[in-house]
PDB file of C-alpha atoms in Angstrom:
ATOM      1  CA  MET A   1     -55.430 -40.417 -32.320  1.00 35.00           C
ATOM      2  CA  SER A   2     -54.793 -43.598 -30.346  1.00 40.00           C
ATOM      3  CA  SER A   3     -54.307 -43.396 -26.588  1.00 39.00           C
ATOM      4  CA  THR A   4     -50.800 -44.850 -27.022  1.00 41.00           C
ATOM      5  CA  ALA A   5     -49.766 -41.979 -29.300  1.00 43.00           C
ATOM      6  CA  ALA A   6     -51.174 -39.434 -26.847  1.00 54.00           C
ATOM      7  CA  THR A   7     -49.573 -40.906 -23.738  1.00 77.00           C
ATOM      8  CA  ALA A   8     -46.905 -38.643 -22.296  1.00 94.00           C
ATOM      9  CA  LYS A   9     -43.502 -40.294 -22.139  1.00 97.00           C
ATOM     10  CA  ILE A  10     -41.258 -40.015 -19.098  1.00 98.00           C
ATOM     11  CA  LEU A  11     -37.537 -40.689 -19.121  1.00 98.00           C
ATOM     12  CA  LEU A  12     -35.899 -42.363 -16.120  1.00 98.00           C
ATOM     13  CA  VAL A  13     -32.082 -42.183 -16.188  1.00 98.00           C
ATOM     14  CA  THR A  14     -29.990 -44.590 -14.166  1.00 98.00           C
ATOM     15  CA  GLY A  15     -27.221 -47.184 -14.178  1.00 98.00           C
ATOM     16  CA  ASP A  16     -25.646 -49.994 -12.221  1.00 98.00           C
ATOM     17  CA  ALA A  17     -25.719 -49.568  -8.420  1.00 98.00           C
ATOM     18  CA  ALA A  18     -28.874 -47.454  -8.469  1.00 98.00           C
ATOM     19  CA  GLU A  19     -31.123 -48.008  -5.460  1.00 98.00           C
ATOM     20  CA  SER A  20     -33.692 -50.670  -6.467  1.00 98.00           C
ATOM     21  CA  LEU A  21     -36.682 -49.016  -4.816  1.00 97.00           C
ATOM     22  CA  GLU A  22     -35.816 -45.585  -6.183  1.00 98.00           C
ATOM     23  CA  VAL A  23     -35.899 -46.944  -9.730  1.00 98.00           C
ATOM     24  CA  LEU A  24     -38.758 -49.397  -9.547  1.00 98.00           C
ATOM     25  CA  TYR A  25     -41.210 -47.432  -7.394  1.00 98.00           C
ATOM     26  CA  PRO A  26     -41.440 -44.378  -9.688  1.00 98.00           C
ATOM     27  CA  TYR A  27     -41.258 -46.627 -12.771  1.00 98.00           C
ATOM     28  CA  GLN A  28     -44.282 -48.656 -11.643  1.00 98.00           C
ATOM     29  CA  ARG A  29     -46.201 -45.751 -10.064  1.00 98.00           C
ATOM     30  CA  LEU A  30     -45.938 -43.583 -13.175  1.00 98.00           C
ATOM     31  CA  ARG A  31     -46.955 -46.481 -15.434  1.00 97.00           C
ATOM     32  CA  GLU A  32     -49.915 -47.134 -13.145  1.00 97.00           C
ATOM     33  CA  GLU A  33     -50.919 -43.504 -13.652  1.00 96.00           C
ATOM     34  CA  GLY A  34     -50.863 -44.029 -17.442  1.00 96.00           C
ATOM     35  CA  TYR A  35     -47.458 -42.645 -18.427  1.00 97.00           C
ATOM     36  CA  ASP A  36     -45.084 -44.444 -20.810  1.00 97.00           C
ATOM     37  CA  VAL A  37     -41.790 -44.732 -18.878  1.00 98.00           C
ATOM     38  CA  HIS A  38     -38.472 -45.504 -20.572  1.00 98.00           C
ATOM     39  CA  ILE A  39     -35.314 -46.388 -18.672  1.00 98.00           C
ATOM     40  CA  ALA A  40     -32.103 -45.014 -20.165  1.00 98.00           C
ATOM     41  CA  ALA A  41     -28.589 -46.005 -19.078  1.00 98.00           C
ATOM     42  CA  PRO A  42     -25.037 -45.715 -20.439  1.00 98.00           C
ATOM     43  CA  SER A  43     -25.831 -48.688 -22.708  1.00 98.00           C
ATOM     44  CA  ARG A  44     -28.697 -51.064 -23.448  1.00 98.00           C
ATOM     45  CA  LYS A  45     -28.049 -53.864 -20.998  1.00 98.00           C
ATOM     46  CA  THR A  46     -29.398 -55.517 -17.900  1.00 98.00           C
ATOM     47  CA  LEU A  47     -28.742 -53.127 -15.037  1.00 98.00           C
ATOM     48  CA  ARG A  48     -27.808 -54.379 -11.583  1.00 98.00           C
ATOM     49  CA  PHE A  49     -29.419 -52.381  -8.802  1.00 98.00           C
ATOM     50  CA  VAL A  50     -28.666 -52.365  -5.071  1.00 97.00           C
ATOM     51  CA  VAL A  51     -30.651 -52.165  -1.840  1.00 96.00           C
ATOM     52  CA  HIS A  52     -29.733 -49.440   0.608  1.00 94.00           C
ATOM     53  CA  ASP A  53     -31.103 -50.054   4.069  1.00 91.00           C
ATOM     54  CA  PHE A  54     -30.935 -48.372   7.434  1.00 88.00           C
ATOM     55  CA  GLU A  55     -29.754 -50.760  10.128  1.00 92.00           C
ATOM     56  CA  GLU A  56     -29.205 -50.365  13.849  1.00 95.00           C
ATOM     57  CA  GLY A  57     -25.586 -49.763  14.771  1.00 95.00           C
ATOM     58  CA  TYR A  58     -24.464 -48.353  11.396  1.00 94.00           C
ATOM     59  CA  ASP A  59     -23.497 -44.704  11.019  1.00 92.00           C
ATOM     60  CA  THR A  60     -24.741 -44.720   7.424  1.00 90.00           C
ATOM     61  CA  TYR A  61     -26.847 -46.943   5.161  1.00 90.00           C
ATOM     62  CA  THR A  62     -25.814 -50.473   4.221  1.00 92.00           C
ATOM     63  CA  GLU A  63     -25.745 -51.839   0.674  1.00 94.00           C
ATOM     64  CA  LYS A  64     -26.791 -55.265  -0.586  1.00 96.00           C
ATOM     65  CA  PRO A  65     -27.363 -56.688  -4.082  1.00 96.00           C
ATOM     66  CA  GLY A  66     -30.772 -55.724  -5.459  1.00 96.00           C
ATOM     67  CA  TYR A  67     -32.873 -56.399  -8.531  1.00 97.00           C
ATOM     68  CA  SER A  68     -31.712 -56.609 -12.134  1.00 97.00           C
ATOM     69  CA  PHE A  69     -33.707 -54.751 -14.779  1.00 98.00           C
ATOM     70  CA  PRO A  70     -33.212 -54.023 -18.492  1.00 98.00           C
ATOM     71  CA  ALA A  71     -32.440 -50.574 -19.837  1.00 98.00           C
ATOM     72  CA  ASP A  72     -34.746 -49.628 -22.734  1.00 98.00           C
ATOM     73  CA  LEU A  73     -32.177 -47.426 -24.439  1.00 98.00           C
ATOM     74  CA  ALA A  74     -28.699 -45.932 -24.160  1.00 98.00           C
ATOM     75  CA  PHE A  75     -28.164 -42.267 -23.313  1.00 98.00           C
ATOM     76  CA  SER A  76     -26.842 -41.770 -26.872  1.00 98.00           C
ATOM     77  CA  GLU A  77     -30.256 -42.846 -28.224  1.00 98.00           C
ATOM     78  CA  VAL A  78     -32.307 -40.397 -26.159  1.00 98.00           C
ATOM     79  CA  ASP A  79     -34.098 -37.467 -27.789  1.00 98.00           C
ATOM     80  CA  PRO A  80     -35.110 -35.300 -24.801  1.00 98.00           C
ATOM     81  CA  GLY A  81     -37.727 -33.572 -26.964  1.00 97.00           C
ATOM     82  CA  GLN A  82     -39.728 -36.805 -27.041  1.00 97.00           C
ATOM     83  CA  TYR A  83     -40.189 -36.811 -23.263  1.00 98.00           C
ATOM     84  CA  ALA A  84     -42.458 -34.754 -21.028  1.00 97.00           C
ATOM     85  CA  ALA A  85     -40.534 -35.287 -17.785  1.00 98.00           C
ATOM     86  CA  LEU A  86     -37.381 -36.730 -16.244  1.00 98.00           C
ATOM     87  CA  VAL A  87     -36.875 -38.989 -13.185  1.00 98.00           C
ATOM     88  CA  ILE A  88     -33.455 -39.281 -11.533  1.00 98.00           C
ATOM     89  CA  PRO A  89     -33.197 -42.060  -8.911  1.00 98.00           C
ATOM     90  CA  GLY A  90     -30.429 -42.277  -6.337  1.00 97.00           C
ATOM     91  CA  GLY A  91     -28.074 -44.954  -5.136  1.00 97.00           C
ATOM     92  CA  ARG A  92     -24.434 -44.866  -6.191  1.00 96.00           C
ATOM     93  CA  ALA A  93     -25.238 -44.546  -9.900  1.00 98.00           C
ATOM     94  CA  PRO A  94     -25.497 -40.711 -10.010  1.00 98.00           C
ATOM     95  CA  GLU A  95     -21.995 -40.424  -8.552  1.00 97.00           C
ATOM     96  CA  TYR A  96     -20.408 -41.815 -11.734  1.00 98.00           C
ATOM     97  CA  LEU A  97     -23.200 -40.984 -14.195  1.00 98.00           C
ATOM     98  CA  ARG A  98     -22.656 -37.246 -13.687  1.00 98.00           C
ATOM     99  CA  ASN A  99     -19.400 -37.708 -15.640  1.00 98.00           C
ATOM    100  CA  ASP A 100     -21.312 -38.909 -18.737  1.00 98.00           C
ATOM    101  CA  ALA A 101     -21.400 -36.061 -21.286  1.00 98.00           C
ATOM    102  CA  GLU A 102     -24.458 -37.494 -23.080  1.00 98.00           C
ATOM    103  CA  LEU A 103     -26.424 -37.644 -19.849  1.00 98.00           C
ATOM    104  CA  ARG A 104     -25.439 -34.112 -18.886  1.00 98.00           C
ATOM    105  CA  LYS A 105     -26.803 -32.899 -22.260  1.00 98.00           C
ATOM    106  CA  ILE A 106     -30.060 -34.795 -21.622  1.00 98.00           C
ATOM    107  CA  CYS A 107     -30.511 -33.336 -18.141  1.00 98.00           C
ATOM    108  CA  LYS A 108     -29.696 -29.825 -19.356  1.00 98.00           C
ATOM    109  CA  ALA A 109     -32.336 -30.108 -22.088  1.00 98.00           C
ATOM    110  CA  PHE A 110     -35.025 -30.836 -19.487  1.00 98.00           C
ATOM    111  CA  PHE A 111     -33.944 -27.904 -17.309  1.00 98.00           C
ATOM    112  CA  ASP A 112     -33.641 -25.529 -20.274  1.00 98.00           C
ATOM    113  CA  ALA A 113     -37.224 -26.424 -21.319  1.00 97.00           C
ATOM    114  CA  ASP A 114     -38.503 -26.175 -17.710  1.00 97.00           C
ATOM    115  CA  LYS A 115     -39.921 -29.706 -17.938  1.00 98.00           C
ATOM    116  CA  PRO A 116     -40.842 -31.575 -14.738  1.00 98.00           C
ATOM    117  CA  VAL A 117     -37.906 -33.293 -13.044  1.00 98.00           C
ATOM    118  CA  ALA A 118     -38.146 -35.666 -10.069  1.00 98.00           C
ATOM    119  CA  GLN A 119     -34.903 -36.388  -8.220  1.00 98.00           C
ATOM    120  CA  ILE A 120     -34.256 -38.378  -5.086  1.00 98.00           C
ATOM    121  CA  CYS A 121     -31.419 -39.305  -2.738  1.00 98.00           C
ATOM    122  CA  HIS A 122     -28.102 -38.961  -4.627  1.00 98.00           C
ATOM    123  CA  GLY A 123     -29.913 -38.070  -7.881  1.00 98.00           C
ATOM    124  CA  PRO A 124     -29.310 -34.328  -7.382  1.00 98.00           C
ATOM    125  CA  LEU A 125     -25.598 -34.947  -8.005  1.00 98.00           C
ATOM    126  CA  LEU A 126     -26.591 -35.101 -11.700  1.00 98.00           C
ATOM    127  CA  THR A 127     -28.560 -31.876 -11.690  1.00 98.00           C
ATOM    128  CA  ALA A 128     -25.790 -30.169  -9.706  1.00 98.00           C
ATOM    129  CA  ALA A 129     -23.293 -31.241 -12.405  1.00 98.00           C
ATOM    130  CA  ILE A 130     -25.192 -29.237 -15.048  1.00 98.00           C
ATOM    131  CA  GLY A 131     -25.678 -26.155 -12.888  1.00 97.00           C
ATOM    132  CA  GLY A 132     -29.401 -26.893 -12.584  1.00 97.00           C
ATOM    133  CA  LEU A 133     -29.624 -26.262  -8.849  1.00 98.00           C
ATOM    134  CA  THR A 134     -28.328 -22.689  -8.703  1.00 98.00           C
ATOM    135  CA  GLY A 135     -30.865 -20.576  -6.852  1.00 98.00           C
ATOM    136  CA  ARG A 136     -33.226 -23.524  -6.331  1.00 98.00           C
ATOM    137  CA  ARG A 137     -34.656 -25.060  -3.164  1.00 98.00           C
ATOM    138  CA  VAL A 138     -33.954 -28.810  -2.930  1.00 98.00           C
ATOM    139  CA  THR A 139     -33.644 -31.770  -0.672  1.00 98.00           C
ATOM    140  CA  SER A 140     -31.504 -34.859  -1.146  1.00 98.00           C
ATOM    141  CA  TYR A 141     -29.981 -37.575   0.963  1.00 97.00           C
ATOM    142  CA  PRO A 142     -28.971 -35.529   4.037  1.00 96.00           C
ATOM    143  CA  ALA A 143     -25.255 -36.359   3.640  1.00 96.00           C
ATOM    144  CA  LEU A 144     -25.321 -34.288   0.420  1.00 98.00           C
ATOM    145  CA  GLU A 145     -26.314 -31.041   2.156  1.00 98.00           C
ATOM    146  CA  LEU A 146     -22.877 -29.490   1.562  1.00 98.00           C
ATOM    147  CA  ASP A 147     -22.878 -30.664  -2.075  1.00 98.00           C
ATOM    148  CA  MET A 148     -26.268 -29.033  -2.614  1.00 98.00           C
ATOM    149  CA  GLN A 149     -25.050 -25.787  -1.064  1.00 98.00           C
ATOM    150  CA  ALA A 150     -21.872 -25.897  -3.178  1.00 98.00           C
ATOM    151  CA  ALA A 151     -24.129 -26.276  -6.251  1.00 98.00           C
ATOM    152  CA  GLY A 152     -25.857 -23.010  -5.310  1.00 98.00           C
ATOM    153  CA  ALA A 153     -29.034 -24.560  -3.891  1.00 98.00           C
ATOM    154  CA  THR A 154     -30.835 -23.914  -0.630  1.00 98.00           C
ATOM    155  CA  PHE A 155     -30.980 -27.295   1.101  1.00 98.00           C
ATOM    156  CA  GLN A 156     -34.034 -28.286   3.153  1.00 98.00           C
ATOM    157  CA  ASP A 157     -34.121 -31.509   5.172  1.00 98.00           C
ATOM    158  CA  ALA A 158     -37.717 -32.428   4.280  1.00 98.00           C
ATOM    159  CA  GLU A 159     -39.627 -35.371   2.813  1.00 98.00           C
ATOM    160  CA  VAL A 160     -40.167 -33.419  -0.375  1.00 98.00           C
ATOM    161  CA  VAL A 161     -39.270 -29.997  -1.747  1.00 98.00           C
ATOM    162  CA  VAL A 162     -41.113 -28.598  -4.758  1.00 98.00           C
ATOM    163  CA  ASP A 163     -39.458 -25.686  -6.560  1.00 98.00           C
ATOM    164  CA  GLY A 164     -41.450 -24.986  -9.709  1.00 98.00           C
ATOM    165  CA  THR A 165     -41.138 -28.098 -11.874  1.00 98.00           C
ATOM    166  CA  LEU A 166     -38.320 -29.597  -9.772  1.00 98.00           C
ATOM    167  CA  VAL A 167     -39.482 -32.130  -7.160  1.00 98.00           C
ATOM    168  CA  SER A 168     -36.862 -33.606  -4.839  1.00 98.00           C
ATOM    169  CA  SER A 169     -36.880 -36.078  -1.956  1.00 98.00           C
ATOM    170  CA  ARG A 170     -34.363 -37.501   0.505  1.00 98.00           C
ATOM    171  CA  ALA A 171     -34.598 -41.290   0.046  1.00 96.00           C
ATOM    172  CA  TRP A 172     -36.984 -44.198  -0.549  1.00 96.00           C
ATOM    173  CA  PRO A 173     -38.856 -43.824   2.781  1.00 96.00           C
ATOM    174  CA  ASP A 174     -40.206 -40.549   1.294  1.00 97.00           C
ATOM    175  CA  HIS A 175     -41.617 -42.174  -1.870  1.00 98.00           C
ATOM    176  CA  PRO A 176     -45.354 -41.622  -1.228  1.00 98.00           C
ATOM    177  CA  VAL A 177     -45.077 -37.855  -0.772  1.00 98.00           C
ATOM    178  CA  TRP A 178     -42.411 -37.569  -3.527  1.00 98.00           C
ATOM    179  CA  MET A 179     -44.582 -39.225  -6.163  1.00 98.00           C
ATOM    180  CA  ARG A 180     -47.747 -37.472  -4.941  1.00 98.00           C
ATOM    181  CA  GLU A 181     -46.092 -34.074  -5.452  1.00 98.00           C
ATOM    182  CA  PHE A 182     -44.469 -35.072  -8.752  1.00 98.00           C
ATOM    183  CA  LEU A 183     -47.798 -36.322 -10.091  1.00 98.00           C
ATOM    184  CA  ALA A 184     -49.390 -33.002  -9.103  1.00 98.00           C
ATOM    185  CA  VAL A 185     -46.797 -31.209 -11.265  1.00 98.00           C
ATOM    186  CA  LEU A 186     -47.265 -33.715 -14.106  1.00 98.00           C
ATOM    187  CA  ARG A 187     -51.054 -33.328 -14.079  1.00 96.00           C
ATOM    188  CA  THR A 188     -50.535 -29.627 -14.758  1.00 96.00           C
ATOM    189  CA  LYS A 189     -47.560 -29.745 -17.138  1.00 95.00           C
ATOM    190  CA  ALA A 190     -47.928 -33.135 -18.869  1.00 94.00           C
ATOM    191  CA  PRO A 191     -51.322 -34.725 -18.166  1.00 93.00           C
ATOM    192  CA  VAL A 192     -52.108 -38.225 -19.403  1.00 91.00           C
ATOM    193  CA  GLN A 193     -54.413 -38.028 -22.401  1.00 82.00           C
ATOM    194  CA  ARG A 194     -57.186 -40.571 -21.990  1.00 72.00           C
ATOM    195  CA  GLY A 195     -58.472 -41.815 -25.348  1.00 63.00           C
TER     196      GLY A 195
END
């Protein structure tokens, strides 16, 4: 078997107005580790990401135009059974993506199969929309604490929270510990096959 055929595939779901770093950091870090990462969006198109920054004098983050990046496939083309894990970046994208019935089916399939899921920032809005957070411990962007509680989760304001195969973080400043913990789960549940 070739190493390409044995490489575990990871699905990253996002859309326009996703936070640039929260898409591109896990995308590149997981590829560096040897995983085959596919980006899915509402349609195959060039996505337009944003940059959320923390600036003195603002009560919340600011938003600026970010990178553009192509989606590999549309949600309607995704077969969750072909993927070992799911990554859900933040930004504003999850706020409207949670209304996408195809994406909700995809997310539910990962939770039903207890596959590894990494979520960050506003990403947990998607997993909350499918009932995936009930009884779980999570973190998210701190402004979502009440949303996480309303979804039945126990919110923890921490760099990373690992609850079984679910790994969550607050925002891009937490990337190193988020990916370190997610990779620890992946090495157990979906290791890269070196060939």
